[in-house]
Structure formats: structure tokens, C-alpha cells
Amino acid sequence: SSQAENEQDELSISALKNCISLDPTNLDARLLLAVGYANESKNMQACKSLREWILNHPTFNSLFVSEEEDLIDPPYMPSFLDPLFHKNVVTLFNKALSSSIGNSHEIGDLSVASGILFHLAEQYSVSVVHFKHALMLQPDNPMLWNKLGATLANGERSEDAVQAYKEALRLYPNYVRCRYNLGVACMNLKSFPEACQHFLIALKLQSKGRGPTGTAWNLWSTLRLAIMLGDLPKLFSLVDNRDLDSLLVEFNLRS
């Protein structure tokens, strides 16, 4: 999960797959794997991971003894979502959601997984409902606030997304992925200087050893776009030279 928090989903996916191979009953790893695939736009793999999560859940799996014929994998596993496969997985989740079984922790996890499932199909308003329900049970979970923010942003509700991201950062100030997401939301709202500040804070965190250069490249390129859209051409050379210290001074972030 640490790799995912730092925008390193491929590394996170590899680690989680190893974890599941060692312990197929690890539900947390299965749910995190679905999140990692979703972040990498591997929606079919994410959907399959969610299916495996609920089928392996000791509380909910007894509900699905009659669904074997609908749970066959497609002949190949593309990244894009197969509508029929997704529909069948939604059926499983709806049955679990309407079953009134499970303790508050299990219901919270089910709501999180449901939010991810509907997000995959771009049903963002439904996804938001599930994430908000999960937050009623886990209000101090910064990762969940970030998921809510990303879903709101994808549903073209950037102002609401900003508030969700800020709540996540209040709980976890060093959350690089959320800081990046907040910067993107600010760009969508045309608040380009504020967006630059968030990207620079993320780069500052990474300069302290929180991740390899691949992620930094993505941050630098998005920062350059924000600077261009914000009509700050005098800063281009600082970005091109990766002069983080001077940029931090320009945006009063050097402390």
C-alpha cells in the first residue's frame, strides 16, 4: 500500500500479487490489488480482483453458491471492461449489499469495494454514494477520502473533490498521490498557481526519498503544464532544469 500511496502502482501490484500467492485468504491485499489495477486503467483486471475478493470473503461467499455458471473468466483478459462480466460482478455485490449480514467493518469494506466496482464503469454518482457510506464507518481513513475525491473529480465535481482531498491531507499530510490529485483538481478549476504549489509539495516529499524518478517525471510534466496554463513562462527554465529549490522559493514553499 505504501507504493500505491506514492504513485507507484506497478510496484504495488507486483507486491500484492506475491502477497496473494502466499496467502490467498488475504482480503486486504485483494482489495488493494483491485485499486492498483483501477489506477493503472486495467479495469477488467480490477473487476476480476473485486470478484475474487467477494468470493473469498468468509461472510459473503455463502451467498453465491448458485452463481458458478456466471463466474467463468472470458477467454482473454483485456484491460478494458467487459460489460457482461462487470454486470455479473455487480449482481454479486448487490446480493451482498442487500443481505443485511456482516459487522460494521465488513460492511465498510463492502462499501469501499462497491465504490471501486461502480467507478470502473464510470457510474460515478453511484460510486460516490458507496464511498460516503464507507466514510460514515471509517471517517479517519485518508485513502478513502482520496478515493471519494477522485470519484467526485471524475464526475466533474472538482470543487467537492478539493474538499475531500483536503480532508485526506489533514489526516495524512505526506500523502503524495492525494497531493497530486489535489493539484489536478485545482487545474480543472483553473487555479493554476495553487496547482503548482501542490505539485511542488509532492516533489519536495519525493526529494526526501519517497519514490523513484519515474513518478517524479510525471509530476514534473504536469507541473510544466500547470505553469504553461497559468501563463508563467519565466519558470519554464526552472522546470526544465529540475530546479526544485528555486521553484520552492518562487512559490514561498522553501521552509
Coordinates of C-alpha atoms in Angstrom, one line a residue:
S1 CA 0.0 0.0 0.0
S2 CA 2.9 2.3 0.6
Q3 CA 3.9 2.1 -3.1
A4 CA 0.4 2.9 -4.1
E5 CA 0.3 6.0 -1.8
N6 CA 3.4 7.2 -3.5
E7 CA 2.0 6.8 -7.1
Q8 CA 3.9 3.6 -7.7
D9 CA 1.1 1.3 -8.7
E10 CA 3.1 -1.1 -10.8
L11 CA 5.4 -1.9 -7.9
S12 CA 2.3 -2.1 -5.6
I13 CA 0.6 -4.6 -7.9
S14 CA 3.7 -6.8 -8.1
A15 CA 4.0 -6.9 -4.3
L16 CA 0.3 -7.5 -3.8
K17 CA 0.2 -10.4 -6.3
N18 CA 3.1 -12.0 -4.4
C19 CA 1.2 -11.5 -1.2
I20 CA -1.9 -13.2 -2.5
S21 CA 0.1 -16.1 -3.9
L22 CA 1.5 -16.7 -0.4
D23 CA -1.9 -16.1 1.3
P24 CA -5.0 -16.4 -1.0
T25 CA -7.2 -15.5 2.0
N26 CA -5.7 -12.0 2.4
L27 CA -8.7 -9.9 1.7
D28 CA -6.9 -6.6 2.3
A29 CA -4.4 -7.5 -0.4
R30 CA -7.1 -8.4 -2.9
L31 CA -8.9 -5.1 -2.4
L32 CA -5.7 -3.1 -2.7
L33 CA -4.9 -5.1 -5.9
A34 CA -8.2 -4.0 -7.4
V35 CA -7.4 -0.4 -6.5
G36 CA -3.9 -0.7 -8.1
Y37 CA -5.3 -2.1 -11.3
A38 CA -8.0 0.6 -11.4
N39 CA -5.4 3.3 -11.0
E40 CA -3.5 1.8 -14.0
S41 CA -6.7 1.7 -16.1
K42 CA -6.6 -2.1 -16.1
N43 CA -10.3 -2.1 -15.4
M44 CA -11.0 -5.7 -16.4
Q45 CA -8.3 -7.0 -14.0
A46 CA -9.6 -4.7 -11.3
C47 CA -13.1 -6.1 -11.8
K48 CA -11.8 -9.7 -11.6
S49 CA -9.9 -8.8 -8.4
L50 CA -13.1 -7.5 -6.8
R51 CA -14.9 -10.6 -7.8
E52 CA -12.2 -12.7 -6.2
W53 CA -12.4 -10.5 -3.1
I54 CA -16.1 -11.1 -2.5
L55 CA -16.0 -14.8 -3.5
N56 CA -13.2 -15.4 -0.9
H57 CA -14.9 -13.3 1.8
P58 CA -15.8 -15.6 4.7
T59 CA -19.0 -13.7 5.5
F60 CA -20.4 -13.1 2.0
N61 CA -19.2 -16.1 -0.1
S62 CA -22.0 -18.4 1.1
L63 CA -24.5 -16.1 -0.8
F64 CA -23.1 -17.2 -4.2
V65 CA -23.3 -21.0 -4.3
S66 CA -25.7 -20.8 -7.3
E67 CA -23.7 -18.3 -9.5
E68 CA -20.9 -20.6 -10.8
E69 CA -22.2 -20.5 -14.4
D70 CA -21.9 -16.7 -14.4
L71 CA -18.4 -16.6 -13.0
I72 CA -16.4 -18.0 -15.9
D73 CA -13.4 -15.9 -17.0
P74 CA -13.6 -14.6 -20.5
P75 CA -11.3 -16.3 -23.0
Y76 CA -8.8 -13.5 -22.7
M77 CA -8.3 -10.7 -20.2
P78 CA -8.2 -7.2 -21.9
S79 CA -7.7 -4.0 -19.9
F80 CA -11.0 -2.5 -21.0
L81 CA -14.1 -3.6 -19.1
D82 CA -16.3 -6.3 -20.4
P83 CA -19.9 -5.2 -19.7
L84 CA -21.3 -8.6 -19.1
F85 CA -18.5 -9.6 -16.8
H86 CA -19.0 -6.4 -14.9
K87 CA -22.8 -6.9 -14.7
N88 CA -22.3 -10.3 -13.2
V89 CA -19.9 -9.0 -10.6
V90 CA -22.4 -6.2 -9.8
T91 CA -25.0 -8.9 -9.2
L92 CA -22.8 -10.5 -6.6
F93 CA -22.2 -7.2 -4.8
N94 CA -25.8 -6.2 -4.9
K95 CA -26.8 -9.5 -3.3
A96 CA -24.2 -8.9 -0.5
L97 CA -25.3 -5.3 0.0
S98 CA -28.9 -6.4 0.4
S99 CA -28.2 -9.4 2.6
S100 CA -28.0 -7.4 5.9
I101 CA -25.2 -9.6 7.1
G102 CA -21.7 -8.6 8.3
N103 CA -20.4 -6.4 11.1
S104 CA -19.6 -2.7 10.6
H105 CA -16.0 -3.3 9.5
E106 CA -17.1 -5.8 6.9
I107 CA -19.9 -3.6 5.7
G108 CA -17.5 -0.7 5.4
D109 CA -15.1 -2.8 3.3
L110 CA -18.0 -3.9 1.1
S111 CA -19.0 -0.3 0.5
V112 CA -15.4 0.5 -0.5
A113 CA -15.3 -2.4 -2.9
S114 CA -18.7 -1.4 -4.3
G115 CA -17.5 2.1 -4.8
I116 CA -14.5 0.9 -6.8
L117 CA -16.7 -1.5 -8.8
F118 CA -19.1 1.2 -10.0
H119 CA -16.2 3.6 -10.6
L120 CA -14.8 1.1 -13.1
A121 CA -18.0 1.5 -15.2
E122 CA -17.9 5.3 -14.8
Q123 CA -21.1 5.2 -12.7
Y124 CA -19.6 8.0 -10.5
S125 CA -22.7 9.1 -8.7
V126 CA -23.4 5.5 -7.5
S127 CA -19.7 5.2 -6.6
V128 CA -19.9 8.4 -4.5
V129 CA -22.8 7.0 -2.5
H130 CA -20.9 3.9 -1.6
F131 CA -17.7 5.8 -0.6
K132 CA -19.7 8.2 1.5
H133 CA -21.3 5.3 3.3
A134 CA -17.9 3.7 3.9
L135 CA -16.7 7.1 5.3
M136 CA -19.6 7.1 7.8
L137 CA -18.0 3.9 9.2
Q138 CA -14.3 5.0 8.6
P139 CA -14.2 8.8 8.9
D140 CA -10.5 8.9 9.7
N141 CA -9.4 6.9 6.6
P142 CA -7.3 9.3 4.3
M143 CA -7.2 6.7 1.5
L144 CA -11.0 6.6 1.4
W145 CA -11.3 10.4 1.4
N146 CA -8.9 10.4 -1.6
K147 CA -11.0 7.8 -3.4
L148 CA -14.1 9.9 -2.8
G149 CA -12.2 12.9 -4.2
A150 CA -11.1 11.1 -7.3
T151 CA -14.6 9.9 -7.9
L152 CA -16.1 13.4 -7.5
A153 CA -13.4 14.8 -9.8
N154 CA -14.1 12.2 -12.5
G155 CA -17.8 13.1 -12.1
E156 CA -16.9 16.7 -12.9
R157 CA -17.4 17.9 -9.3
S158 CA -13.9 19.3 -8.9
E159 CA -14.9 21.8 -6.1
D160 CA -16.3 19.0 -4.0
A161 CA -13.2 16.9 -4.9
V162 CA -10.9 19.6 -3.5
Q163 CA -12.6 19.4 -0.1
A164 CA -12.3 15.6 0.0
Y165 CA -8.6 15.8 -0.9
K166 CA -8.0 18.4 1.8
E167 CA -9.6 16.2 4.4
A168 CA -7.4 13.3 3.3
L169 CA -4.3 15.6 3.6
R170 CA -5.4 16.8 7.0
L171 CA -5.3 13.2 8.2
Y172 CA -2.2 12.3 6.2
P173 CA -0.1 15.4 5.2
N174 CA 2.5 13.3 3.3
Y175 CA 0.1 11.5 1.0
V176 CA 1.8 12.0 -2.3
R177 CA -1.0 10.6 -4.5
C178 CA -3.6 12.8 -2.9
R179 CA -1.4 15.9 -3.2
Y180 CA -1.0 15.2 -6.9
N181 CA -4.8 14.6 -7.3
L182 CA -5.5 17.9 -5.5
G183 CA -3.2 19.7 -7.9
V184 CA -5.0 18.2 -10.9
A185 CA -8.4 19.3 -9.3
C186 CA -7.0 22.8 -8.9
M187 CA -6.0 22.8 -12.6
N188 CA -9.5 21.8 -13.6
L189 CA -10.8 24.8 -11.6
K190 CA -8.2 27.0 -13.3
S191 CA -6.4 27.7 -10.0
F192 CA -3.0 27.2 -11.6
P193 CA -0.7 28.8 -9.0
E194 CA -2.3 26.7 -6.3
A195 CA -2.0 23.6 -8.5
C196 CA 1.7 24.3 -8.9
Q197 CA 2.1 24.6 -5.2
H198 CA 0.6 21.1 -4.7
F199 CA 2.8 19.5 -7.4
L200 CA 5.9 21.1 -5.8
I201 CA 5.0 19.9 -2.3
A202 CA 4.7 16.4 -3.8
L203 CA 8.1 16.7 -5.5
K204 CA 9.5 18.0 -2.2
L205 CA 8.2 14.9 -0.4
Q206 CA 9.7 12.7 -3.1
S207 CA 13.1 14.5 -2.9
K208 CA 13.3 13.2 0.7
G209 CA 13.4 9.6 -0.7
R210 CA 9.7 8.8 -1.2
G211 CA 9.9 7.2 -4.6
P212 CA 12.0 6.6 -7.8
T213 CA 12.4 9.0 -10.7
G214 CA 9.6 7.6 -12.8
T215 CA 6.9 9.2 -10.6
A216 CA 8.9 12.4 -10.3
W217 CA 8.9 12.7 -14.1
N218 CA 5.1 12.6 -14.2
L219 CA 4.9 15.3 -11.5
W220 CA 7.4 17.5 -13.4
S221 CA 5.5 17.2 -16.7
T222 CA 2.2 18.0 -15.0
L223 CA 3.8 20.9 -13.2
R224 CA 5.1 22.3 -16.5
L225 CA 1.6 22.1 -17.9
A226 CA 0.2 24.0 -14.9
I227 CA 2.8 26.7 -15.4
M228 CA 2.0 27.0 -19.1
L229 CA -1.7 27.2 -18.4
G230 CA -1.0 29.7 -15.6
D231 CA 1.0 31.9 -18.1
L232 CA 4.2 31.8 -16.0
P233 CA 6.8 31.4 -18.8
K234 CA 9.6 32.7 -16.7
L235 CA 9.5 29.5 -14.7
F236 CA 9.9 27.2 -17.7
S237 CA 13.7 27.1 -17.4
L238 CA 13.5 26.2 -13.8
V239 CA 11.2 23.3 -14.6
D240 CA 13.3 22.1 -17.5
N241 CA 16.4 22.1 -15.3
R242 CA 14.5 20.3 -12.5
D243 CA 15.5 23.2 -10.2
L244 CA 13.2 22.3 -7.3
D245 CA 14.9 24.6 -4.7
S246 CA 14.4 27.7 -6.9
L247 CA 10.8 26.8 -7.7
L248 CA 10.0 26.3 -4.0
V249 CA 11.3 29.8 -3.3
E250 CA 9.2 31.2 -6.2
F251 CA 6.1 29.7 -4.6
N252 CA 7.1 30.5 -1.0
L253 CA 7.4 26.8 -0.1
R254 CA 11.1 26.7 0.9
S255 CA 10.6 26.2 4.7

